[in-house]
Coordinates of C-alpha atoms in Angstrom, one line a residue:
X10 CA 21.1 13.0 -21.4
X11 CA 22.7 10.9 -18.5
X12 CA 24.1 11.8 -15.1
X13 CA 26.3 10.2 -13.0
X14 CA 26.9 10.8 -9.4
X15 CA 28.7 8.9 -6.5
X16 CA 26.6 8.6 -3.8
X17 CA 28.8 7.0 -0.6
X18 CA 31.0 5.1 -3.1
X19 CA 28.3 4.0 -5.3
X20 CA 27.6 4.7 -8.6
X21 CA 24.3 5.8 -9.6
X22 CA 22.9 7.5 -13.0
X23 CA 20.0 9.3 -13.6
X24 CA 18.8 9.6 -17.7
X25 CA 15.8 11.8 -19.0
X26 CA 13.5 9.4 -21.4
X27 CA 11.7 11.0 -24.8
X28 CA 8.7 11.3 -22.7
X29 CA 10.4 13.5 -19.9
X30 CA 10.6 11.3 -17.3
X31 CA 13.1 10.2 -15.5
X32 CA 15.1 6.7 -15.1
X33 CA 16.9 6.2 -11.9
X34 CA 19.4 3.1 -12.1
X35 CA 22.9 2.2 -10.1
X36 CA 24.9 -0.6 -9.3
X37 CA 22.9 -3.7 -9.2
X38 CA 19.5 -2.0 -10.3
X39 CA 19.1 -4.3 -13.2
X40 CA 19.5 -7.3 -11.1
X41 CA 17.0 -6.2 -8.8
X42 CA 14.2 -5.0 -11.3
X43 CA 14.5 -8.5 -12.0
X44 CA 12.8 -9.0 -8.6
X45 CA 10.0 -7.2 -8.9
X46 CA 7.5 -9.6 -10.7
X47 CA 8.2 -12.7 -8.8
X48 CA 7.7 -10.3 -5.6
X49 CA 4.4 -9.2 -7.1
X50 CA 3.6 -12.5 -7.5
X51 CA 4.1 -13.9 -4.2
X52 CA 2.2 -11.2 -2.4
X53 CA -0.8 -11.3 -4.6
X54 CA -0.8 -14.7 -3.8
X55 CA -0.7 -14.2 0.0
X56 CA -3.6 -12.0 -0.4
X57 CA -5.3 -14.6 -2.4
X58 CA -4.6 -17.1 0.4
X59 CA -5.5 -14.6 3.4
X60 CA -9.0 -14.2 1.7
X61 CA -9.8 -17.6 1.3
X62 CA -8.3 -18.5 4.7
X63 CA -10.8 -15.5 5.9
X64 CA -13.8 -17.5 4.5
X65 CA -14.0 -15.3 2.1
X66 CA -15.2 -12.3 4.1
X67 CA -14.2 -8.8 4.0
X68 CA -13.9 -8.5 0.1
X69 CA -13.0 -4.0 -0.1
X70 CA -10.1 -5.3 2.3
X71 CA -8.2 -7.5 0.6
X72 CA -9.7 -6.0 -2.4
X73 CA -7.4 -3.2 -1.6
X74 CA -4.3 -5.4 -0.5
X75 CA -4.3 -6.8 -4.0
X76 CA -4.0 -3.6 -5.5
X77 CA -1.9 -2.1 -2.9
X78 CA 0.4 -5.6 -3.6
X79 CA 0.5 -4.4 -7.1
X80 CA 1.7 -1.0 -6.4
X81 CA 4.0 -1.9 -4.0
X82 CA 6.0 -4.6 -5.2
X83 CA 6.0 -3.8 -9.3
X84 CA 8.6 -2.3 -10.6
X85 CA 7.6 1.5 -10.6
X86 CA 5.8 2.8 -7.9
X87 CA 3.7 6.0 -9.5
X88 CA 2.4 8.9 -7.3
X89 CA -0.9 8.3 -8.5
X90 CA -1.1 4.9 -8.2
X91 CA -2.3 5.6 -4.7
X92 CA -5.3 7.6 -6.5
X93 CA -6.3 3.9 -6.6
X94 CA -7.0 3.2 -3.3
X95 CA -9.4 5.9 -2.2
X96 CA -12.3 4.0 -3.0
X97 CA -11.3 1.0 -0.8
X98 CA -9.9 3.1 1.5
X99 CA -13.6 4.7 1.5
X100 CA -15.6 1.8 2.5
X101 CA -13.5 0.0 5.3
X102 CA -14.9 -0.2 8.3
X103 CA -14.4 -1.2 11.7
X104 CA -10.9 -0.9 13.8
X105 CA -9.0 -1.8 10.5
X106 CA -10.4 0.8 8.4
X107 CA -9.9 3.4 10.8
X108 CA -6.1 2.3 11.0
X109 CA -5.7 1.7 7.2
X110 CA -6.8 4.9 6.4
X111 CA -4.8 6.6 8.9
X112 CA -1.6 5.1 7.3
X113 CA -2.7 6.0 4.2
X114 CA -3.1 9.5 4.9
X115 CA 0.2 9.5 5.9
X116 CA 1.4 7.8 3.1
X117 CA -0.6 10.3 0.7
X118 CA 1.2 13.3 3.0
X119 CA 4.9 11.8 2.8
X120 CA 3.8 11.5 -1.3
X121 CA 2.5 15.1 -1.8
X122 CA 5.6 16.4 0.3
X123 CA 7.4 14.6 -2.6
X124 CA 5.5 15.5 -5.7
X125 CA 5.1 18.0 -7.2
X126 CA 7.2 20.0 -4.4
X127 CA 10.8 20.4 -4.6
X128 CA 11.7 16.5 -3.6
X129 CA 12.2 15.1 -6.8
X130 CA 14.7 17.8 -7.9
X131 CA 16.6 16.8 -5.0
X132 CA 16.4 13.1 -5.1
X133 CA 18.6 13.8 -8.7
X134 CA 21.0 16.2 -6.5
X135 CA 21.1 12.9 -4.3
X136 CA 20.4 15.0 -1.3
X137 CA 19.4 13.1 1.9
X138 CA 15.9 14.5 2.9
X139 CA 14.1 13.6 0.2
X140 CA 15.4 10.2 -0.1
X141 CA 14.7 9.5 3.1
X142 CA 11.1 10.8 2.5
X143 CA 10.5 8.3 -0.3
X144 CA 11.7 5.3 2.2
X145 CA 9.0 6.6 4.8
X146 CA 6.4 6.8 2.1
X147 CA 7.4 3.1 1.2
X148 CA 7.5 2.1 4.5
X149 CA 4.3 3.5 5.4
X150 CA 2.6 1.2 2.4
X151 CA 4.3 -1.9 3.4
X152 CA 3.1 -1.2 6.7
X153 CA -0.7 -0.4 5.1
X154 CA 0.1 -3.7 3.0
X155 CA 0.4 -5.8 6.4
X156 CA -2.4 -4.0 8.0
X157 CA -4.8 -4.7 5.4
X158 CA -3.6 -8.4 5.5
X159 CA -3.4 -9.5 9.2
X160 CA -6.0 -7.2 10.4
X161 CA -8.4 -8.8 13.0
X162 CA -11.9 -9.9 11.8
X163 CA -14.6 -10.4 13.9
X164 CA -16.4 -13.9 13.5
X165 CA -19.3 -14.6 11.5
X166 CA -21.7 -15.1 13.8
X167 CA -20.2 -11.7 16.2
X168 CA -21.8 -8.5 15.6
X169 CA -20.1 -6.4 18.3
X170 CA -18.9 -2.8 17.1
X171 CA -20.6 -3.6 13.4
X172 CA -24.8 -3.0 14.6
X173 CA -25.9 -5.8 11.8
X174 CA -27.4 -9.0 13.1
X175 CA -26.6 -12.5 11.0
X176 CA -29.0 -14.1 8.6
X177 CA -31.7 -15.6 10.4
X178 CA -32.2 -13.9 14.1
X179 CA -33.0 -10.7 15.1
X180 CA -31.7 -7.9 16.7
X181 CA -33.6 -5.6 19.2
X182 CA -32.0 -2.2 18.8
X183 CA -33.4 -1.4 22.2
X184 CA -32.3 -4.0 24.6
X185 CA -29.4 -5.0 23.0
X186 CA -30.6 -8.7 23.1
X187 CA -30.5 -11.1 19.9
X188 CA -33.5 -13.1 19.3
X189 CA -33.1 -16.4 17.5
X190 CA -36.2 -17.1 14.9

């Protein structure tokens, strides 16, 4: 079964697979799911590059900017795909972690708003509300995405805000002074 609509002069169709989903396409869709690997490519490699240039430090980080890069630039973008970034989400710490998960609440909010409420059956009635809804859930990973990438890491040898002292010195809880063995 197809459906098409004109949405502002455009052309868009929506068709219901064998499996009951649903395939949304328009003008130029083809072209631009074309897009999508070489876009997931490119940001998993910038997350590859990020880490090493980190020294390779803060692995549940990028960690989850390589799977978020996978979500986020593939071709479909599934609702439960975020279910795959709770753990990271989990064990960030720091300023970062606070932030990222913050976004991502939203992000999961904006999401459940969408699914399994009413949204989708509006999104094929191409009403505005709902579409708009998915762009701020988008948005609000792309903006986890960058978060997760240009964060601010503390150096190796600083152990402000994290209460661990480095391999090889102490660290008296009570003074706050670090001891070098």
């Amino acid at each position: 079964m197809n459906r098409r609509r004109w949405l502002g002069g455009v052309s868009s169709s929506f068709a219901v697979g064998t499996a009951g989903g649903f395939l949304a396409g328009g003008i130029g869709g083809a072209a631009l799911a074309y897009l999508a690997f070489p876009l997931q490519a490119v940001a998993l490699l910038v997350v590859m590059w990020s880490f090493r240039r980190s020294g390779m430090a803060d692995g549940p980080r990028f960690s989850a900017a390589a799977v978020l890069a996978f979500i986020v630039f593939g071709k479909v973008l599934s609702p439960q795909y975020l279910i795959w970034l709770f753990p990271f989400m989990a064990v960030l710490d720091g300023c970062t972690g606070s932030v990222a998960r913050n976004i991502f609440l939203l992000a999961c909010l904006t999401t459940a708003l969408f699914y399994p409420g009413p949204g989708f059956a509006m999104v094929l009635e191409h009403q505005v509300g709902p579409i708009l809804l998915l762009n701020l859930r988008n948005a609000l990973l792309i903006w986890l995405f960058g978060t997760l990438l240009w964060a601010q890491t503390t150096h190796a040898g600083d152990t402000r805000g994290r209460g661990r002292a480095t391999p090889g010195s102490a660290h008296d809880a009570n003074t706050g002074s670090k001891h070098v063995e």
